[in-house]
Amino acid sequence: MAIHKKEAFTQKEQDLAEFAKAIAHPARIAILKVLASRNECICGEIVEVLPLAQSTVSQHLKELKNAGLINGTIDGPRNCYCINWKAFEKFNTEFNILFDTLKVKNEKACC
Amino acid sequence: MAIHKKEAFTQKEQDLAEFAKAIAHPARIAILKVLASRNECICGEIVEVLPLAQSTVSQHLKELKNAGLINGTIDGPRNCYCINWKAFEKFNTEFNILFDTLKVKNEKACC
DNA sequence: TCGTTTAATCGTATATTTGCGATATAAAAT
DNA sequence: ATTTTATATCGCAAATATACGATTAAACGA
């Protein structure tokens, strides 16, 4: 892969792809569910619930944070994570827009 | 990565992750748009529109097909591709379910 | 039958992802 | 000040993904 071609596409396409990539792993979907299932923001409890090592969970959290899907605030020796609803809603909307766009453009199926 | 841990998660989580992975590349989003933009099923025209080599587009199409998002029927020397609306709708629904699930569980944000 | 056209596949190179153990860091508690 | 606790990060190994050119295959037309 000499050159990355991602830049050749729309910013929206890139953003949406990045979001999809963030949730493109069952572990990260599971992490989001754990985060949502507790009203207070949990951190290391995820490790107890999931069948993954602490370092692996930490890495997944980092990716989710990089994608902007979760927030993290330092709270003593522990870190408080929670879902970034603003970003989440935004991407949910973007997704639906994509779906609708495809649907509108393609009224009749062909094969 | 000695062992794959994907099997350790829910089937729904795996399915959703696989779908997300399929659209986790701007090229594939663009391909879906091209497919939807034509009423008749196009194939090699994608290569003309996208800044990618023929083999690369073929590979992306294969991944989309493996994920079940598009159908392909042989039509002479050319291949007819189009969006699999059934699968697409299903995943759209699954996505919204995930979003709603997260939302319901987490009434009040914390950070 | 032979060439043309279209698409898939092969081979290759490189980048990224995934996972873990080990180590480092940073705040709280003793 | 030192220990404990919770996380992040480093280093490594292996798997996947990405991209391309070259080759193969398959069907149509001359």
mmCIF file of C-alpha atoms (C1' of nucleotides) in Angstrom:
data_model
loop_
_atom_site.group_PDB
_atom_site.id
_atom_site.type_symbol
_atom_site.label_atom_id
_atom_site.label_comp_id
_atom_site.label_asym_id
_atom_site.label_seq_id
_atom_site.Cartn_x
_atom_site.Cartn_y
_atom_site.Cartn_z
ATOM 1 C CA MET A 1 0.000 0.000 0.000
ATOM 2 C CA ALA A 2 2.345 2.674 -1.246
ATOM 3 C CA ILE A 3 -0.039 5.598 -0.917
ATOM 4 C CA HIS A 4 -3.162 6.119 1.126
ATOM 5 C CA LYS A 5 -6.122 6.987 -1.025
ATOM 6 C CA LYS A 6 -8.500 7.945 1.734
ATOM 7 C CA GLU A 7 -7.897 11.637 1.146
ATOM 8 C CA ALA A 8 -9.292 11.260 -2.337
ATOM 9 C CA PHE A 9 -12.814 10.986 -0.979
ATOM 10 C CA THR A 10 -15.352 13.356 0.517
ATOM 11 C CA GLN A 11 -14.786 14.609 4.044
ATOM 12 C CA LYS A 12 -18.194 13.261 4.980
ATOM 13 C CA GLU A 13 -17.320 9.893 3.541
ATOM 14 C CA GLN A 14 -14.095 9.895 5.517
ATOM 15 C CA ASP A 15 -15.826 10.921 8.728
ATOM 16 C CA LEU A 16 -18.506 8.318 8.351
ATOM 17 C CA ALA A 17 -15.931 5.660 7.538
ATOM 18 C CA GLU A 18 -13.943 6.622 10.620
ATOM 19 C CA PHE A 19 -17.006 6.313 12.789
ATOM 20 C CA ALA A 20 -17.865 2.960 11.262
ATOM 21 C CA LYS A 21 -14.322 1.826 11.904
ATOM 22 C CA ALA A 22 -14.650 2.802 15.545
ATOM 23 C CA ILE A 23 -17.601 0.489 16.042
ATOM 24 C CA ALA A 24 -16.259 -2.138 13.633
ATOM 25 C CA HIS A 25 -15.193 -4.408 16.451
ATOM 26 C CA PRO A 26 -17.493 -6.363 18.762
ATOM 27 C CA ALA A 27 -15.345 -5.488 21.756
ATOM 28 C CA ARG A 28 -15.915 -1.794 21.184
ATOM 29 C CA ILE A 29 -19.640 -2.260 20.759
ATOM 30 C CA ALA A 30 -19.641 -4.210 24.015
ATOM 31 C CA ILE A 31 -17.650 -1.451 25.699
ATOM 32 C CA LEU A 32 -20.197 1.127 24.577
ATOM 33 C CA LYS A 33 -22.970 -1.007 26.025
ATOM 34 C CA VAL A 34 -21.160 -1.295 29.344
ATOM 35 C CA LEU A 35 -20.601 2.453 29.434
ATOM 36 C CA ALA A 36 -24.267 3.046 28.726
ATOM 37 C CA SER A 37 -25.484 0.466 31.224
ATOM 38 C CA ARG A 38 -24.089 2.362 34.192
ATOM 39 C CA ASN A 39 -25.275 5.788 35.065
ATOM 40 C CA GLU A 40 -21.998 6.668 36.612
ATOM 41 C CA CYS A 41 -18.975 6.549 34.348
ATOM 42 C CA ILE A 42 -17.054 3.368 34.805
ATOM 43 C CA CYS A 43 -13.610 2.525 33.712
ATOM 44 C CA GLY A 44 -11.847 -0.586 34.986
ATOM 45 C CA GLU A 45 -15.082 -2.461 35.497
ATOM 46 C CA ILE A 46 -15.094 -3.026 31.763
ATOM 47 C CA VAL A 47 -12.061 -5.244 32.171
ATOM 48 C CA GLU A 48 -13.966 -7.396 34.661
ATOM 49 C CA VAL A 49 -16.918 -7.784 32.334
ATOM 50 C CA LEU A 50 -15.095 -8.358 29.058
ATOM 51 C CA PRO A 51 -12.800 -11.287 28.242
ATOM 52 C CA LEU A 52 -9.883 -9.018 27.457
ATOM 53 C CA ALA A 53 -6.717 -7.918 29.173
ATOM 54 C CA GLN A 54 -6.541 -4.512 30.795
ATOM 55 C CA SER A 55 -4.154 -3.165 28.204
ATOM 56 C CA THR A 56 -6.386 -4.304 25.377
ATOM 57 C CA VAL A 57 -9.449 -2.630 26.855
ATOM 58 C CA SER A 58 -7.428 0.521 27.382
ATOM 59 C CA GLN A 59 -6.463 0.456 23.728
ATOM 60 C CA HIS A 60 -10.058 0.066 22.592
ATOM 61 C CA LEU A 61 -11.078 2.929 24.850
ATOM 62 C CA LYS A 62 -8.383 5.033 23.275
ATOM 63 C CA GLU A 63 -9.720 4.324 19.809
ATOM 64 C CA LEU A 64 -13.257 5.141 20.842
ATOM 65 C CA LYS A 65 -11.993 8.369 22.359
ATOM 66 C CA ASN A 66 -9.975 9.224 19.257
ATOM 67 C CA ALA A 67 -13.092 8.709 17.184
ATOM 68 C CA GLY A 68 -14.847 11.138 19.519
ATOM 69 C CA LEU A 69 -17.488 8.647 20.599
ATOM 70 C CA ILE A 70 -16.627 8.725 24.277
ATOM 71 C CA ASN A 71 -15.380 11.287 26.765
ATOM 72 C CA GLY A 72 -12.831 10.643 29.459
ATOM 73 C CA THR A 73 -12.114 12.739 32.501
ATOM 74 C CA ILE A 74 -9.393 12.116 35.017
ATOM 75 C CA ASP A 75 -10.877 11.379 38.405
ATOM 76 C CA GLY A 76 -8.171 10.536 40.839
ATOM 77 C CA PRO A 77 -6.207 7.409 40.002
ATOM 78 C CA ARG A 78 -9.164 6.141 38.005
ATOM 79 C CA ASN A 79 -10.520 7.465 34.752
ATOM 80 C CA CYS A 80 -14.133 8.246 34.166
ATOM 81 C CA TYR A 81 -15.431 7.352 30.730
ATOM 82 C CA CYS A 82 -18.796 7.930 29.223
ATOM 83 C CA ILE A 83 -20.498 8.158 25.900
ATOM 84 C CA ASN A 84 -20.288 11.418 24.004
ATOM 85 C CA TRP A 85 -23.922 11.706 23.066
ATOM 86 C CA LYS A 86 -23.456 14.734 20.880
ATOM 87 C CA ALA A 87 -21.037 12.958 18.564
ATOM 88 C CA PHE A 88 -23.070 9.812 18.753
ATOM 89 C CA GLU A 89 -26.246 11.543 17.712
ATOM 90 C CA LYS A 90 -24.399 13.275 14.922
ATOM 91 C CA PHE A 91 -23.126 10.053 13.458
ATOM 92 C CA ASN A 92 -26.467 8.368 13.909
ATOM 93 C CA THR A 93 -27.963 11.162 11.861
ATOM 94 C CA GLU A 94 -25.228 10.963 9.261
ATOM 95 C CA PHE A 95 -25.860 7.273 8.930
ATOM 96 C CA ASN A 96 -29.531 7.735 8.399
ATOM 97 C CA ILE A 97 -28.776 10.407 5.831
ATOM 98 C CA LEU A 98 -26.549 7.991 3.962
ATOM 99 C CA PHE A 99 -29.192 5.299 4.091
ATOM 100 C CA ASP A 100 -31.861 7.690 2.911
ATOM 101 C CA THR A 101 -29.630 9.051 0.167
ATOM 102 C CA LEU A 102 -29.005 5.587 -1.169
ATOM 103 C CA LYS A 103 -32.676 4.744 -0.887
ATOM 104 C CA VAL A 104 -33.895 7.868 -2.661
ATOM 105 C CA LYS A 105 -31.419 7.515 -5.490
ATOM 106 C CA ASN A 106 -32.273 3.908 -6.090
ATOM 107 C CA GLU A 107 -36.014 3.652 -6.386
ATOM 108 C CA LYS A 108 -36.158 0.361 -8.188
ATOM 109 C CA ALA A 109 -33.905 -2.550 -7.430
ATOM 110 C CA CYS A 110 -32.431 -4.389 -10.363
ATOM 111 C CA CYS A 111 -30.888 -7.635 -9.172
ATOM 112 C CA MET B 1 -2.472 -11.454 18.287
ATOM 113 C CA ALA B 2 -2.232 -15.110 19.162
ATOM 114 C CA ILE B 3 -5.956 -15.779 19.441
ATOM 115 C CA HIS B 4 -8.935 -14.030 17.960
ATOM 116 C CA LYS B 5 -11.351 -12.855 20.604
ATOM 117 C CA LYS B 6 -14.188 -11.881 18.351
ATOM 118 C CA GLU B 7 -16.033 -15.117 19.050
ATOM 119 C CA ALA B 8 -16.239 -14.163 22.691
ATOM 120 C CA PHE B 9 -18.919 -11.584 21.928
ATOM 121 C CA THR B 10 -22.596 -11.692 21.010
ATOM 122 C CA GLN B 11 -23.565 -12.784 17.529
ATOM 123 C CA LYS B 12 -25.422 -9.509 17.093
ATOM 124 C CA GLU B 13 -22.351 -7.593 18.147
ATOM 125 C CA GLN B 14 -20.270 -9.537 15.673
ATOM 126 C CA ASP B 15 -22.762 -9.023 12.854
ATOM 127 C CA LEU B 16 -23.022 -5.339 13.524
ATOM 128 C CA ALA B 17 -19.253 -5.013 13.720
ATOM 129 C CA GLU B 18 -18.888 -6.835 10.422
ATOM 130 C CA PHE B 19 -21.343 -4.497 8.773
ATOM 131 C CA ALA B 20 -19.577 -1.489 10.210
ATOM 132 C CA LYS B 21 -16.309 -2.850 8.945
ATOM 133 C CA ALA B 22 -17.763 -3.175 5.461
ATOM 134 C CA ILE B 23 -18.578 0.521 5.324
ATOM 135 C CA ALA B 24 -15.501 1.542 7.313
ATOM 136 C CA HIS B 25 -13.710 2.745 4.218
ATOM 137 C CA PRO B 26 -14.579 5.866 2.215
ATOM 138 C CA ALA B 27 -14.042 4.005 -1.036
ATOM 139 C CA ARG B 28 -16.724 1.513 -0.153
ATOM 140 C CA ILE B 29 -19.151 4.247 0.856
ATOM 141 C CA ALA B 30 -18.454 5.910 -2.466
ATOM 142 C CA ILE B 31 -19.011 2.634 -4.285
ATOM 143 C CA LEU B 32 -22.376 2.216 -2.588
ATOM 144 C CA LYS B 33 -23.329 5.715 -3.683
ATOM 145 C CA VAL B 34 -22.357 4.976 -7.264
ATOM 146 C CA LEU B 35 -24.352 1.769 -7.220
ATOM 147 C CA ALA B 36 -27.366 3.609 -5.855
ATOM 148 C CA SER B 37 -27.049 6.518 -8.265
ATOM 149 C CA ARG B 38 -27.721 4.366 -11.311
ATOM 150 C CA ASN B 39 -30.977 2.576 -11.787
ATOM 151 C CA GLU B 40 -29.342 -0.092 -13.838
ATOM 152 C CA CYS B 41 -26.646 -2.112 -12.105
ATOM 153 C CA ILE B 42 -23.208 -0.845 -12.997
ATOM 154 C CA CYS B 43 -19.919 -2.518 -12.594
ATOM 155 C CA GLY B 44 -16.780 -1.223 -14.307
ATOM 156 C CA GLU B 45 -18.067 2.329 -14.403
ATOM 157 C CA ILE B 46 -17.091 2.547 -10.773
ATOM 158 C CA VAL B 47 -13.465 2.333 -11.812
ATOM 159 C CA GLU B 48 -13.939 5.349 -14.076
ATOM 160 C CA VAL B 49 -15.516 7.395 -11.328
ATOM 161 C CA LEU B 50 -13.225 6.473 -8.440
ATOM 162 C CA PRO B 51 -9.500 7.200 -8.216
ATOM 163 C CA LEU B 52 -8.642 3.532 -7.778
ATOM 164 C CA ALA B 53 -7.256 0.763 -9.921
ATOM 165 C CA GLN B 54 -9.565 -1.881 -11.331
ATOM 166 C CA SER B 55 -8.199 -4.587 -9.068
ATOM 167 C CA THR B 56 -8.690 -2.442 -6.006
ATOM 168 C CA VAL B 57 -12.299 -1.683 -6.851
ATOM 169 C CA SER B 58 -12.874 -5.364 -7.494
ATOM 170 C CA GLN B 59 -11.488 -6.144 -4.073
ATOM 171 C CA HIS B 60 -13.750 -3.592 -2.388
ATOM 172 C CA LEU B 61 -16.728 -5.004 -4.258
ATOM 173 C CA LYS B 62 -15.812 -8.448 -3.038
ATOM 174 C CA GLU B 63 -15.769 -7.245 0.560
ATOM 175 C CA LEU B 64 -19.123 -5.539 0.183
ATOM 176 C CA LYS B 65 -20.493 -8.718 -1.321
ATOM 177 C CA ASN B 66 -19.015 -10.855 1.447
ATOM 178 C CA ALA B 67 -20.669 -8.588 3.976
ATOM 179 C CA GLY B 68 -23.933 -9.189 2.109
ATOM 180 C CA LEU B 69 -24.492 -5.528 1.328
ATOM 181 C CA ILE B 70 -24.524 -5.915 -2.428
ATOM 182 C CA ASN B 71 -25.658 -8.509 -4.930
ATOM 183 C CA GLY B 72 -23.802 -9.482 -8.067
ATOM 184 C CA THR B 73 -25.128 -11.327 -11.068
ATOM 185 C CA ILE B 74 -23.119 -12.428 -14.064
ATOM 186 C CA ASP B 75 -24.341 -10.697 -17.201
ATOM 187 C CA GLY B 76 -22.154 -11.665 -20.100
ATOM 188 C CA PRO B 77 -18.555 -10.574 -19.790
ATOM 189 C CA ARG B 78 -19.589 -7.875 -17.360
ATOM 190 C CA ASN B 79 -20.861 -8.212 -13.820
ATOM 191 C CA CYS B 80 -23.981 -6.525 -12.588
ATOM 192 C CA TYR B 81 -23.817 -5.234 -9.045
ATOM 193 C CA CYS B 82 -26.467 -3.597 -6.982
ATOM 194 C CA ILE B 83 -27.329 -2.891 -3.404
ATOM 195 C CA ASN B 84 -28.961 -5.653 -1.378
ATOM 196 C CA TRP B 85 -31.712 -3.620 0.150
ATOM 197 C CA LYS B 86 -32.931 -6.359 2.399
ATOM 198 C CA ALA B 87 -29.595 -6.698 4.173
ATOM 199 C CA PHE B 88 -29.141 -2.960 4.145
ATOM 200 C CA GLU B 89 -32.456 -2.317 5.808
ATOM 201 C CA LYS B 90 -31.719 -4.999 8.351
ATOM 202 C CA PHE B 91 -28.436 -3.432 9.358
ATOM 203 C CA ASN B 92 -29.943 0.024 9.381
ATOM 204 C CA THR B 93 -32.506 -1.282 11.828
ATOM 205 C CA GLU B 94 -29.871 -3.039 13.911
ATOM 206 C CA PHE B 95 -27.952 0.185 14.106
ATOM 207 C CA ASN B 96 -30.918 2.133 15.285
ATOM 208 C CA ILE B 97 -31.618 -0.569 17.850
ATOM 209 C CA LEU B 98 -28.088 -0.232 19.187
ATOM 210 C CA PHE B 99 -28.405 3.530 19.341
ATOM 211 C CA ASP B 100 -31.747 3.291 21.082
ATOM 212 C CA THR B 101 -30.470 0.638 23.474
ATOM 213 C CA LEU B 102 -27.577 2.820 24.498
ATOM 214 C CA LYS B 103 -29.831 5.814 24.816
ATOM 215 C CA VAL B 104 -32.442 4.081 26.956
ATOM 216 C CA LYS B 105 -29.874 2.617 29.275
ATOM 217 C CA ASN B 106 -28.129 5.879 29.806
ATOM 218 C CA GLU B 107 -30.708 8.471 30.678
ATOM 219 C CA LYS B 108 -28.395 10.979 32.265
ATOM 220 C CA ALA B 109 -24.969 11.811 30.979
ATOM 221 C CA CYS B 110 -22.191 12.126 33.523
ATOM 222 C CA CYS B 111 -19.136 13.697 31.922
ATOM 223 C "C1'" DT C 1 -11.727 -19.827 -34.053
ATOM 224 C "C1'" DC C 2 -9.591 -15.768 -32.520
ATOM 225 C "C1'" DG C 3 -9.400 -11.437 -30.627
ATOM 226 C "C1'" DT C 4 -11.744 -8.077 -27.528
ATOM 227 C "C1'" DT C 5 -13.702 -6.766 -23.454
ATOM 228 C "C1'" DT C 6 -14.682 -7.099 -18.594
ATOM 229 C "C1'" DA C 7 -13.853 -8.623 -14.256
ATOM 230 C "C1'" DA C 8 -11.697 -11.689 -10.891
ATOM 231 C "C1'" DT C 9 -7.653 -13.410 -8.881
ATOM 232 C "C1'" DC C 10 -2.604 -13.799 -7.843
ATOM 233 C "C1'" DG C 11 1.515 -12.008 -6.036
ATOM 234 C "C1'" DT C 12 3.658 -8.529 -3.593
ATOM 235 C "C1'" DA C 13 4.618 -4.598 -0.549
ATOM 236 C "C1'" DT C 14 3.343 -1.909 3.149
ATOM 237 C "C1'" DA C 15 0.237 -0.155 6.775
ATOM 238 C "C1'" DT C 16 -2.837 -0.958 10.298
ATOM 239 C "C1'" DT C 17 -5.210 -3.677 13.798
ATOM 240 C "C1'" DT C 18 -5.412 -6.706 17.493
ATOM 241 C "C1'" DG C 19 -3.781 -8.749 21.527
ATOM 242 C "C1'" DC C 20 -0.885 -9.537 25.505
ATOM 243 C "C1'" DG C 21 2.651 -8.956 29.123
ATOM 244 C "C1'" DA C 22 5.608 -5.727 31.166
ATOM 245 C "C1'" DT C 23 6.534 -1.277 32.497
ATOM 246 C "C1'" DA C 24 5.584 3.490 33.568
ATOM 247 C "C1'" DT C 25 2.650 7.069 35.521
ATOM 248 C "C1'" DA C 26 -0.195 9.479 38.544
ATOM 249 C "C1'" DA C 27 -3.213 10.167 42.315
ATOM 250 C "C1'" DA C 28 -4.870 8.411 46.823
ATOM 251 C "C1'" DA C 29 -4.120 6.251 51.056
ATOM 252 C "C1'" DT C 30 -1.264 4.845 54.731
ATOM 253 C "C1'" DA D 1 7.667 9.242 52.097
ATOM 254 C "C1'" DT D 2 6.069 4.981 50.662
ATOM 255 C "C1'" DT D 3 2.720 1.883 49.189
ATOM 256 C "C1'" DT D 4 -1.381 0.892 46.786
ATOM 257 C "C1'" DT D 5 -4.503 1.304 43.000
ATOM 258 C "C1'" DA D 6 -6.032 2.322 38.354
ATOM 259 C "C1'" DT D 7 -4.658 3.367 33.705
ATOM 260 C "C1'" DA D 8 -1.918 4.366 30.102
ATOM 261 C "C1'" DT D 9 1.827 3.245 27.249
ATOM 262 C "C1'" DC D 10 5.688 0.436 25.315
ATOM 263 C "C1'" DG D 11 7.362 -3.454 22.862
ATOM 264 C "C1'" DC D 12 6.415 -7.284 20.502
ATOM 265 C "C1'" DA D 13 4.075 -10.809 17.436
ATOM 266 C "C1'" DA D 14 0.718 -12.122 14.325
ATOM 267 C "C1'" DA D 15 -3.295 -11.224 11.566
ATOM 268 C "C1'" DT D 16 -5.795 -8.065 8.280
ATOM 269 C "C1'" DA D 17 -6.417 -4.481 5.230
ATOM 270 C "C1'" DT D 18 -5.066 -1.683 1.421
ATOM 271 C "C1'" DA D 19 -3.294 -0.866 -3.014
ATOM 272 C "C1'" DC D 20 -1.292 -1.911 -7.363
ATOM 273 C "C1'" DG D 21 0.369 -4.350 -11.590
ATOM 274 C "C1'" DA D 22 0.201 -8.607 -13.950
ATOM 275 C "C1'" DT D 23 -2.154 -12.554 -15.106
ATOM 276 C "C1'" DT D 24 -6.159 -15.436 -15.743
ATOM 277 C "C1'" DA D 25 -10.855 -16.468 -16.987
ATOM 278 C "C1'" DA D 26 -15.127 -16.024 -19.197
ATOM 279 C "C1'" DA D 27 -18.284 -14.519 -22.583
ATOM 280 C "C1'" DC D 28 -19.358 -12.003 -26.620
ATOM 281 C "C1'" DG D 29 -18.579 -10.541 -31.512
ATOM 282 C "C1'" DA D 30 -16.169 -10.705 -35.909
#
